[in-house]
XYZ file of C-alpha atoms in Angstrom:
748
model
C 96.190 83.461 91.291
C 99.088 81.180 91.642
C 102.890 81.106 92.081
C 104.639 83.353 89.665
C 107.528 81.556 87.735
C 110.257 83.129 85.607
C 113.124 81.513 83.828
C 116.571 83.176 83.633
C 119.004 81.642 81.099
C 122.710 81.984 82.002
C 124.758 83.860 79.390
C 126.999 81.626 77.515
C 128.956 81.549 74.186
C 127.810 77.957 73.513
C 123.977 78.645 73.580
C 121.983 75.859 71.752
C 119.108 77.589 69.821
C 118.237 74.491 67.990
C 117.484 72.674 71.308
C 116.180 75.653 73.387
C 113.495 77.793 71.695
C 112.225 80.856 73.627
C 109.150 82.695 72.624
C 109.026 86.057 74.391
C 105.556 86.880 72.937
C 103.693 84.139 74.804
C 106.348 83.274 77.427
C 106.775 79.781 76.298
C 109.963 77.630 76.199
C 110.268 74.616 73.845
C 112.949 71.931 74.413
C 113.957 69.691 71.510
C 116.129 66.671 72.070
C 117.628 64.221 69.579
C 116.537 60.577 69.439
C 118.778 57.664 69.602
C 119.863 57.061 66.016
C 121.441 53.610 66.629
C 120.270 50.777 64.468
C 117.612 48.413 65.804
C 116.984 50.524 68.782
C 113.446 51.372 69.601
C 113.028 54.806 71.237
C 109.512 55.866 72.151
C 110.521 58.666 74.482
C 109.322 62.337 74.012
C 111.731 64.529 72.112
C 109.779 67.829 72.360
C 108.543 69.672 75.359
C 106.847 73.024 75.862
C 106.624 74.989 79.139
C 104.478 77.930 79.933
C 105.991 80.450 82.349
C 105.308 84.080 83.443
C 108.603 85.564 82.026
C 111.797 84.716 80.197
C 114.970 86.502 81.058
C 117.769 85.910 78.463
C 120.807 88.156 78.341
C 119.372 90.800 80.502
C 121.239 92.896 83.120
C 120.604 92.798 86.917
C 118.422 95.959 86.932
C 115.989 94.547 84.325
C 115.896 91.118 86.037
C 114.991 92.857 89.424
C 112.215 94.943 87.903
C 110.547 91.790 86.411
C 111.124 89.497 89.431
C 110.904 91.344 92.746
C 110.035 95.025 92.459
C 106.264 94.616 93.024
C 106.558 91.997 95.649
C 108.926 94.221 97.643
C 106.689 97.139 97.256
C 103.826 95.202 98.717
C 105.855 94.244 101.798
C 105.115 97.569 103.329
C 101.461 97.101 102.911
C 101.672 93.935 105.078
C 101.823 91.295 102.359
C 104.443 88.481 102.850
C 106.434 87.421 99.930
C 109.026 84.569 99.160
C 111.483 84.834 96.190
C 113.331 81.588 95.458
C 116.010 80.719 93.085
C 116.200 77.102 91.913
C 118.430 75.337 89.429
C 121.468 73.148 88.790
C 124.840 74.014 90.148
C 126.586 76.911 88.366
C 123.410 78.095 86.733
C 123.534 81.610 88.345
C 121.381 81.364 91.366
C 123.632 83.121 93.760
C 124.493 85.764 91.085
C 120.687 86.455 90.752
C 119.927 86.566 94.428
C 123.026 88.263 95.842
C 125.168 89.469 92.889
C 128.695 90.549 93.230
C 130.239 93.270 95.381
C 132.896 94.267 92.763
C 130.693 96.717 91.102
C 127.579 98.587 91.933
C 125.653 97.504 88.771
C 126.219 93.731 89.570
C 124.082 93.827 92.752
C 121.410 91.119 92.978
C 117.871 90.825 94.418
C 118.751 91.238 98.087
C 120.786 94.539 97.980
C 118.283 95.953 95.556
C 115.344 94.947 97.756
C 117.082 96.567 100.813
C 117.502 99.708 98.929
C 113.863 99.840 97.721
C 112.468 99.179 101.220
C 114.456 102.032 102.864
C 113.435 104.385 99.959
C 109.841 103.514 100.819
C 110.481 104.176 104.457
C 111.650 107.765 103.538
C 108.857 108.411 101.330
C 105.949 107.290 103.747
C 105.315 110.340 105.875
C 102.212 109.041 107.625
C 103.624 105.678 108.381
C 106.313 104.466 110.946
C 108.208 101.419 109.632
C 110.571 99.223 111.519
C 112.901 96.934 109.728
C 114.713 93.669 111.032
C 116.829 91.194 109.197
C 118.158 87.717 109.711
C 120.290 85.229 107.769
C 119.763 81.462 108.128
C 121.882 78.705 106.664
C 120.829 75.047 106.367
C 123.950 72.908 105.812
C 123.764 69.091 105.934
C 120.291 69.345 107.492
C 121.747 71.539 110.354
C 120.635 75.123 111.061
C 123.194 77.851 111.345
C 122.990 81.484 112.131
C 125.248 83.447 109.649
C 124.998 86.601 111.762
C 126.161 84.971 115.075
C 129.611 86.542 114.551
C 128.302 90.061 114.771
C 129.052 91.934 117.984
C 125.328 92.703 118.799
C 124.266 89.002 118.337
C 122.588 87.930 121.729
C 122.634 84.140 121.277
C 125.859 83.152 119.339
C 126.015 79.473 120.551
C 122.212 78.742 120.977
C 121.013 75.600 119.249
C 118.174 76.483 116.843
C 114.973 74.623 116.340
C 111.837 75.278 114.133
C 108.774 76.106 116.075
C 105.193 76.970 115.109
C 102.867 79.427 116.831
C 99.849 81.638 116.098
C 101.921 83.867 113.894
C 103.409 81.159 111.748
C 106.745 79.308 111.526
C 109.805 80.793 113.257
C 113.436 79.666 114.073
C 113.984 79.765 117.821
C 117.535 80.852 118.474
C 118.055 82.749 115.224
C 119.269 86.225 115.846
C 117.098 89.007 114.366
C 118.772 92.452 114.025
C 117.033 95.712 113.795
C 118.369 98.006 111.023
C 117.614 101.661 110.633
C 119.531 102.458 107.363
C 120.434 100.687 104.165
C 124.051 100.595 105.066
C 123.285 98.782 108.364
C 121.253 96.076 106.479
C 124.087 95.682 103.845
C 126.658 95.247 106.648
C 124.721 92.266 107.926
C 124.151 90.810 104.338
C 127.962 91.049 103.509
C 128.876 89.667 106.962
C 126.624 86.626 106.408
C 127.960 86.083 102.900
C 131.549 85.814 104.245
C 130.295 83.096 106.682
C 128.664 80.864 104.021
C 130.143 77.561 103.026
C 131.436 77.188 99.519
C 133.475 74.685 97.612
C 134.953 74.153 94.219
C 134.296 71.488 91.644
C 134.573 71.183 87.808
C 131.254 72.946 87.105
C 131.590 75.834 89.607
C 134.697 77.333 91.328
C 132.577 78.906 94.060
C 129.564 76.403 94.554
C 127.305 77.074 97.596
C 127.104 74.028 99.760
C 124.024 75.031 101.660
C 120.596 76.588 101.335
C 120.422 80.147 102.624
C 117.321 82.289 103.552
C 117.753 86.023 103.976
C 114.581 87.403 105.768
C 113.555 91.086 105.938
C 110.914 91.791 108.520
C 108.807 94.964 108.154
C 106.491 96.286 110.922
C 104.196 99.072 109.673
C 102.333 101.347 112.048
C 100.382 104.524 111.513
C 101.724 107.603 113.150
C 98.209 108.514 114.634
C 98.111 107.466 118.250
C 94.447 106.588 118.031
C 95.099 103.761 115.444
C 95.364 100.430 117.195
C 96.029 98.232 114.129
C 99.377 97.597 112.609
C 100.773 95.525 109.695
C 103.570 92.927 109.732
C 105.185 91.202 106.869
C 108.357 89.303 105.949
C 110.271 88.896 102.708
C 112.062 85.614 102.401
C 114.927 85.666 99.871
C 115.806 81.999 99.368
C 119.069 80.964 97.616
C 118.900 77.243 97.166
C 122.030 75.077 96.638
C 122.218 73.689 93.089
C 121.389 70.151 92.215
C 124.399 68.074 91.174
C 125.208 64.942 89.236
C 128.309 63.437 90.635
C 129.371 62.141 87.193
C 129.667 65.582 85.850
C 130.991 67.417 88.964
C 133.494 64.814 89.976
C 132.852 65.522 93.645
C 134.743 63.363 96.237
C 135.046 63.104 99.945
C 133.290 65.982 101.912
C 131.998 67.705 98.699
C 130.341 64.509 97.606
C 128.631 64.057 101.070
C 127.480 67.594 100.911
C 126.051 66.950 97.449
C 124.069 64.023 98.805
C 122.503 66.155 101.398
C 121.641 68.842 98.843
C 120.000 66.467 96.399
C 118.011 64.794 99.170
C 116.616 68.052 100.429
C 115.725 69.167 96.920
C 113.971 65.879 96.345
C 111.880 66.507 99.506
C 111.210 70.022 98.282
C 109.901 68.734 94.967
C 107.583 66.229 96.858
C 106.212 68.999 98.953
C 105.527 71.099 95.856
C 103.698 68.172 94.181
C 101.532 67.731 97.274
C 100.723 71.429 97.495
C 99.649 71.360 93.791
C 97.286 68.537 94.413
C 94.010 69.866 95.918
C 92.998 66.303 96.902
C 95.979 65.674 99.256
C 95.142 66.044 102.856
C 98.704 65.789 104.234
C 101.552 67.912 103.103
C 104.957 66.470 104.025
C 106.612 69.708 105.378
C 108.516 67.974 108.125
C 110.604 65.682 105.870
C 113.464 68.237 105.831
C 114.490 71.494 107.549
C 114.167 73.437 104.372
C 110.536 72.637 103.718
C 109.687 72.988 107.416
C 111.226 76.522 107.579
C 109.349 77.628 104.513
C 105.990 76.007 105.586
C 104.074 79.330 105.676
C 106.236 80.909 102.878
C 105.145 78.754 99.906
C 101.819 79.540 98.389
C 98.722 80.078 100.534
C 98.586 83.616 101.836
C 102.127 84.334 100.747
C 103.155 85.811 97.575
C 105.555 83.313 96.062
C 107.926 83.876 93.113
C 110.283 81.303 91.618
C 113.274 82.092 89.411
C 114.318 78.944 87.500
C 118.026 79.370 86.550
C 119.024 77.171 83.550
C 121.946 76.604 81.342
C 121.730 77.204 77.700
C 124.253 74.624 76.494
C 123.426 71.334 74.791
C 125.510 69.386 77.277
C 123.321 70.533 80.097
C 119.984 69.784 78.454
C 118.927 67.103 80.902
C 119.282 69.362 83.979
C 117.551 72.159 82.092
C 114.609 69.869 81.306
C 114.473 68.826 85.068
C 114.489 72.421 86.263
C 111.652 73.369 83.838
C 109.645 70.422 85.086
C 110.041 71.739 88.633
C 108.886 75.108 87.593
C 105.826 73.849 85.819
C 104.840 71.989 89.104
C 105.547 75.200 91.040
C 102.842 77.035 88.942
C 100.209 74.658 90.072
C 100.445 75.758 93.745
C 97.512 78.038 94.587
C 98.395 81.466 96.206
C 96.249 84.272 97.303
C 98.248 86.861 99.215
C 96.530 88.467 102.296
C 97.720 91.328 104.379
C 98.777 90.551 107.927
C 96.878 92.807 110.162
C 97.211 92.665 113.946
C 95.809 94.709 116.916
C 98.000 96.295 119.423
C 96.409 95.234 122.846
C 98.014 98.094 124.886
C 96.744 100.738 122.449
C 93.326 99.079 122.363
C 92.990 99.227 126.095
C 94.084 102.915 126.074
C 91.614 103.634 123.320
C 88.755 101.971 125.163
C 89.541 103.817 128.416
C 89.445 107.127 126.517
C 86.116 106.201 124.952
C 84.726 105.394 128.433
C 86.063 108.736 129.761
C 84.347 110.643 126.948
C 81.007 108.908 127.389
C 81.166 109.639 131.179
C 81.824 113.303 130.485
C 78.908 113.418 128.030
C 76.531 111.778 130.630
C 77.738 114.262 133.338
C 77.016 117.226 131.138
C 73.627 115.811 130.166
C 72.797 115.498 133.808
C 73.780 119.034 134.607
C 71.847 120.553 131.770
C 68.746 118.484 132.683
C 68.954 119.688 136.369
C 69.149 116.089 137.563
C 70.654 114.901 140.764
C 74.249 114.711 141.005
C 75.375 111.219 139.871
C 78.905 109.960 139.741
C 80.049 107.660 136.930
C 83.339 106.893 138.559
C 84.330 103.534 140.181
C 82.475 102.935 143.455
C 84.522 103.235 146.538
C 84.439 100.787 149.422
C 82.274 103.118 151.614
C 79.831 103.583 148.691
C 79.569 99.760 148.226
C 79.050 99.375 151.995
C 76.321 102.016 152.021
C 74.490 100.342 149.068
C 74.452 96.946 150.824
C 73.088 98.508 153.978
C 70.290 100.160 152.019
C 69.451 96.871 150.354
C 69.200 95.123 153.603
C 66.964 97.725 155.086
C 64.740 97.612 151.918
C 64.492 93.809 152.235
C 63.548 94.198 156.023
C 60.978 96.781 155.013
C 62.507 99.578 156.983
C 62.720 101.880 153.949
C 60.425 102.165 151.006
C 62.961 102.749 148.292
C 66.795 102.597 147.804
C 68.467 106.049 147.601
C 70.531 106.155 144.354
C 72.470 109.292 145.166
C 75.772 107.846 146.006
C 77.660 111.227 146.643
C 77.052 113.187 149.926
C 78.104 116.636 150.731
C 81.501 115.590 151.947
C 82.471 113.799 148.770
C 83.497 115.208 145.413
C 80.821 117.141 143.535
C 80.363 117.166 139.848
C 82.004 120.438 138.578
C 84.959 120.684 140.921
C 88.490 120.445 139.587
C 90.106 117.343 140.558
C 92.905 114.976 139.140
C 90.320 112.773 137.491
C 86.621 112.955 136.478
C 84.768 115.771 134.853
C 85.084 119.385 135.762
C 83.106 122.515 134.771
C 86.119 124.841 135.381
C 86.996 127.755 137.717
C 85.078 131.118 137.891
C 86.875 134.011 136.161
C 88.584 136.782 138.118
C 86.378 139.676 138.936
C 86.765 143.056 137.457
C 87.842 144.607 140.732
C 90.520 142.081 141.252
C 91.837 142.688 137.690
C 92.078 146.513 138.422
C 94.050 145.841 141.598
C 96.331 143.437 139.885
C 97.124 145.865 136.934
C 97.692 148.718 139.464
C 100.017 146.716 141.529
C 102.027 145.682 138.453
C 102.372 149.311 137.373
C 103.668 150.254 140.744
C 106.181 147.614 140.703
C 107.387 148.524 137.208
C 107.653 152.226 138.060
C 109.600 151.481 141.189
C 111.971 149.247 139.266
C 112.595 151.676 136.477
C 112.994 154.557 138.977
C 115.563 152.720 141.108
C 117.561 151.507 138.183
C 120.949 153.341 137.898
C 121.572 155.459 134.803
C 123.590 153.833 131.947
C 126.239 155.705 130.126
C 126.371 156.128 126.373
C 129.351 153.761 126.034
C 127.737 151.041 128.093
C 124.502 151.553 126.163
C 126.340 150.860 122.890
C 127.771 147.765 124.455
C 124.495 146.511 125.499
C 122.921 147.154 122.110
C 125.745 145.491 120.398
C 125.045 141.725 119.722
C 127.300 139.101 121.040
C 128.186 137.590 117.846
C 129.255 140.803 116.145
C 132.885 140.336 117.098
C 135.171 140.384 114.085
C 137.895 137.880 113.485
C 141.142 139.476 114.042
C 143.169 136.700 112.686
C 145.099 137.841 109.555
C 143.668 136.980 106.194
C 145.593 135.057 103.663
C 147.073 137.123 100.895
C 146.796 134.273 98.497
C 148.738 131.100 97.706
C 151.239 132.641 95.142
C 153.161 135.461 97.106
C 156.770 135.785 96.047
C 159.249 134.517 98.737
C 162.602 135.167 97.117
C 163.727 138.014 99.367
C 162.674 136.085 102.525
C 164.647 133.012 101.445
C 167.738 135.095 100.458
C 167.596 136.618 103.910
C 167.546 133.229 105.649
C 170.464 132.063 103.406
C 172.608 135.119 104.200
C 172.104 134.632 107.918
C 172.952 130.969 107.531
C 176.152 131.781 105.669
C 177.083 134.211 108.440
C 176.756 131.369 110.957
C 179.532 129.587 109.235
C 181.986 132.145 110.362
C 181.145 131.340 113.988
C 182.667 128.473 115.956
C 180.537 125.342 115.586
C 179.977 123.032 118.486
C 181.843 119.758 118.639
C 178.668 117.802 118.729
C 175.734 119.020 116.777
C 172.249 119.099 118.382
C 169.508 116.720 117.399
C 167.414 117.470 114.339
C 164.156 117.056 116.152
C 165.094 119.390 118.902
C 166.324 122.167 116.614
C 163.545 121.978 114.035
C 161.072 123.709 116.299
C 163.464 126.555 116.882
C 163.929 126.780 113.028
C 160.302 127.060 112.501
C 160.044 129.788 115.111
C 162.944 131.844 113.933
C 164.722 131.399 110.556
C 161.867 129.493 108.876
C 159.016 131.400 110.568
C 157.784 133.023 107.270
C 157.761 129.651 105.443
C 155.989 127.883 108.322
C 153.408 130.642 108.370
C 152.725 130.318 104.701
C 152.469 126.512 105.238
C 149.821 127.085 107.976
C 147.917 129.488 105.880
C 147.830 127.176 102.872
C 146.589 124.343 105.152
C 143.838 126.583 106.537
C 142.776 127.433 102.919
C 142.786 123.695 102.021
C 140.603 122.950 104.933
C 138.076 125.670 104.010
C 138.027 124.401 100.393
C 137.352 120.877 101.517
C 134.582 121.975 103.752
C 132.952 123.953 100.997
C 133.284 121.002 98.651
C 131.496 118.816 101.256
C 128.712 121.354 101.687
C 128.295 121.630 97.924
C 128.182 117.841 97.583
C 125.431 117.565 100.240
C 123.409 120.259 98.503
C 123.762 118.469 95.164
C 122.473 115.298 96.878
C 119.463 117.005 98.257
C 118.650 118.559 94.874
C 118.927 115.033 93.385
C 116.419 113.727 95.927
C 114.141 116.497 95.107
C 114.346 115.729 91.379
C 113.522 112.117 92.073
C 110.522 113.135 94.208
C 109.302 115.602 91.501
C 109.748 112.844 88.785
C 107.606 110.484 90.838
C 104.818 113.051 91.289
C 104.890 113.989 87.624
C 104.619 110.375 86.620
C 101.704 110.003 88.965
C 99.954 112.958 87.295
C 100.726 111.642 83.845
C 99.106 108.195 84.770
C 96.022 109.926 86.128
C 95.847 111.946 82.891
C 95.938 108.808 80.741
C 93.383 107.040 82.856
C 90.959 110.056 82.647
C 91.602 110.631 79.016
C 93.914 113.280 77.414
C 92.859 116.522 75.740
C 94.911 117.796 72.858
C 95.075 121.431 71.354
C 95.169 122.402 67.779
C 98.845 121.435 67.561
C 98.110 117.897 68.641
C 99.879 118.505 71.964
C 98.330 117.111 75.363
C 96.780 119.738 77.577
C 97.941 119.580 81.194
C 96.478 120.914 84.318
C 98.037 123.618 86.490
C 99.424 121.125 89.081
C 101.360 119.153 86.464
C 102.497 122.313 84.670
C 103.995 123.542 88.068
C 105.674 120.239 88.574
C 107.209 120.529 85.073
C 108.527 124.000 85.786
C 109.909 122.903 89.129
C 111.645 119.871 87.533
C 113.263 122.199 84.975
C 114.626 124.508 87.694
C 115.912 121.673 89.791
C 117.817 120.288 86.873
C 119.169 123.725 86.108
C 120.320 124.049 89.612
C 121.770 120.504 89.604
C 123.897 121.396 86.490
C 125.074 124.616 88.021
C 126.044 123.077 91.335
C 127.800 120.236 89.532
C 129.857 122.564 87.477
C 130.825 124.500 90.570
C 131.836 121.255 92.269
C 134.053 120.328 89.339
C 135.737 123.693 89.556
C 136.043 123.535 93.345
C 137.599 120.041 93.034
C 140.301 121.437 90.787
C 140.988 124.205 93.376
C 141.212 121.606 96.154
C 143.796 119.615 94.186
C 145.854 122.782 93.547
C 145.705 123.720 97.305
C 146.815 120.219 98.190
C 149.721 120.576 95.826
C 150.621 123.881 97.413
C 150.617 122.404 100.835
C 152.863 119.542 99.789
C 155.217 121.856 98.044
C 155.448 124.243 101.152
C 156.082 121.250 103.477
C 158.894 120.091 101.198
C 160.409 123.625 100.877
C 160.285 123.921 104.733
C 162.165 120.572 105.244
C 164.714 121.557 102.447
C 165.583 124.912 103.849
C 165.900 123.294 107.263
C 168.408 120.796 105.859
C 170.410 123.487 104.245
C 170.414 125.633 107.462
C 171.243 122.733 109.630
C 174.218 121.626 107.478
C 175.642 125.197 107.289
C 175.193 125.962 110.948
C 176.253 122.715 112.837
C 178.155 120.524 110.452
C 181.804 120.580 109.324
C 182.772 122.167 105.974
C 183.223 118.685 104.300
C 179.639 117.871 104.958
C 178.231 121.156 104.161
C 175.866 120.989 101.180
C 175.880 123.609 98.528
C 172.878 125.867 98.346
C 170.971 125.244 95.012
C 171.097 128.349 92.888
C 168.691 129.575 90.206
C 165.433 128.725 92.054
C 162.692 131.203 91.532
C 160.758 130.708 94.758
C 157.032 131.544 95.005
C 154.711 131.186 98.011
C 154.207 127.539 98.453
C 155.859 126.542 95.118
C 158.955 124.588 94.358
C 160.317 123.133 91.097
C 158.390 120.028 90.002
C 161.682 118.012 89.760
C 162.232 118.483 93.499
C 158.660 117.623 94.529
C 157.819 114.216 95.976
C 154.439 112.791 95.919
C 152.808 112.064 99.304
C 150.833 108.855 99.209
C 147.287 108.966 100.575
C 146.209 106.832 103.505
C 143.231 104.485 103.253
C 140.855 106.993 104.726
C 141.781 109.882 102.282
C 141.706 107.377 99.389
C 138.248 106.202 100.364
C 136.887 109.913 100.788
C 138.320 110.830 97.357
C 136.703 107.721 95.676
C 133.483 108.270 97.481
C 133.190 111.933 96.224
C 134.000 110.684 92.629
C 131.392 107.896 92.851
C 128.843 110.031 94.583
C 128.443 112.309 91.531
C 128.046 109.389 89.249
C 125.493 107.571 91.331
C 124.526 109.058 94.690
C 122.507 105.909 95.601
C 125.534 103.714 95.655
C 127.208 105.376 98.761
C 125.592 102.956 101.239
C 126.711 99.947 99.118
C 130.419 100.984 99.022
C 130.492 102.080 102.655
C 129.191 98.628 103.710
C 131.838 96.905 101.405
C 134.464 99.075 103.010
C 133.558 98.049 106.459
C 133.554 94.462 105.412
C 137.102 94.853 104.134
C 138.132 96.387 107.392
C 136.628 93.506 109.449
C 138.339 90.991 107.266
C 141.694 92.788 107.524
C 141.305 93.092 111.310
C 140.456 89.370 111.564
C 143.283 88.431 109.327
C 145.778 90.433 111.334
C 144.451 88.976 114.755
C 144.867 85.407 113.338
C 148.478 85.972 112.399
C 150.959 84.206 114.755
C 152.661 86.422 117.222
C 156.366 87.031 116.817
C 158.681 85.011 118.947
C 160.624 86.952 121.569
C 164.397 86.232 121.388
C 166.337 86.565 124.695
C 169.834 87.842 123.952
C 172.940 87.530 126.032
C 174.513 90.617 127.412
C 176.937 92.131 124.831
C 175.568 90.381 121.742
C 174.280 92.354 118.883
C 171.796 90.921 116.502
C 172.070 91.381 112.701
C 168.879 93.265 112.672
C 170.241 95.838 115.228
C 173.644 96.032 113.591
C 172.308 96.805 110.166
C 169.575 99.210 111.300
C 169.835 102.463 109.405
C 169.953 105.695 111.480
C 166.748 107.390 112.124
C 165.800 110.385 110.032
C 163.653 113.393 110.828
C 159.975 112.989 110.489
C 157.938 116.041 109.999
C 154.389 116.527 108.904
């Protein structure tokens, strides 16, 4: 078994089929170049090449690419097998798109986000295993190591200089922060944060060219939930996004970008030399220490590590030289031997505890054997200082000839005897209570119970009913809503008539403030409208809570459907392996377990469809209730303005009451309704609910992207220059204050 190599061809409209010939049947790529047709020119160079690979990916989506490249390797990570997935190719060939993907759309995710999702799915499905996941993100820029996660708040060593060290467990980066993650969303947060810290530049062949090599590592520690198990598994998944090789004549790089390209090409050359040395079985020395990249990947290329290479190439005729160079590197990579081995370790503390328990069990067995054999009492505990001194004295007397033999009974009558109950050692147990004592105890308990019952004061019938009544049986006395469409014409007419009556009274010379009088209006004249608004808000909150519960239930049903599908697929594979039996109608015969899974899957799908239809109807109700709340709020403000103008303003400023409105509870004409804009939180919740029904697995991805945008907005706001304070002279009025409009009433 060797390194697995796959070739991914970038999608382009100028693909050259006459120069690049792909054979998907035998996974071969043939390259044809044209000879120099100039006269009197001798050209003995090869014009045809053929490369054998393990897979060709041409015009395939990200999901198909991940299944072919990384799915099996990621699944083996939980079983203790370390893996490395590396993307290699020229600049602009699609390495970063393959490894990381894009955050604009869920379907555009690359290998890293999909591997994170797969690992946490495995964590949820493994009931007998306890898995712990850690992540780190390393960048190698101009032969210098950088921690892309040092900007996170939980990073312990943000400014520590990093060096590569080797120990018994392999190669590690001293000073690189390693973060524990418990959910998929946490891991994606670290990934997106690291992506924003990467160094990129623009040139003629790539607008967002990576100027560094990046290694995103996922560490998985697998332990069995049984406490007696002392072994555990460790593995790491290295996801390497290499910077692309560049030709300065094509990219047109200058200055700092040209200097970065020189470092990139130099490190890639050292990587190729290391690959050639690993493929040669006669080489005794492998030049891992030539560059930081090869040194960091010393234990991650070949050997006991499962290694996969994705060679990204262009399909255009103008890039045929770089394509040929990439395929040569891929063919050399296939020569590296690799035999993955699980990383199994022993927990020393659990091993000590297990050995102590084994010793205690053996001591108990020996003590029981001695008791059943009527042997002398022997202690198997650790000898005390007095016992050691007694043994030494007996040995001295034996050597002097005073005694004929040494007494091996170490326990005297004053010390602990076998069978007594102590904090340690073996104990037979206490003798049972005698029958006489039991009778006395029962009689005493009866006397106490009789006395207690006799002395207890009698309880009246009303008190007995209160004692029997449960605490949670209290009914809600709050008034129930009579619906959202109660006619309000009479209420509004009464408010208007009283407002008109106010006009006959003398108005104050200075009207009161709107904010002060608005609470009085809600408590008196507009109390009915305010009550209806409160009821509509309560109905809206209840509808939203029901929609959230229904969404959670649909997600649970979807998870059960996925689990049942996996179990059914396992049963089908077992049936295919064991051989299928068909009836007279040429239909396969299934066993009872598989039949029950099929019935269960049908029931779950039926329930999913019913709940989905209910959620769709409930969403319409929520939208309608939200519209009612907005209309009631607008009606309350409108009536307040009319009442305020008629009560406190002069006749010239009095506004005419609009006529001809048919008012219903919570409704106003659509022409007078203003739309209330959603804030960011409400908009995100609405979008999340819509996306959740389309693809429930994408919630973690979009939440992580939302948190990234919030951090970027916060950083951008903090980096803005602070406004300059202007000190004004007394009596001066600035234009901003002079032209400032009067404040208006704000009510929600």
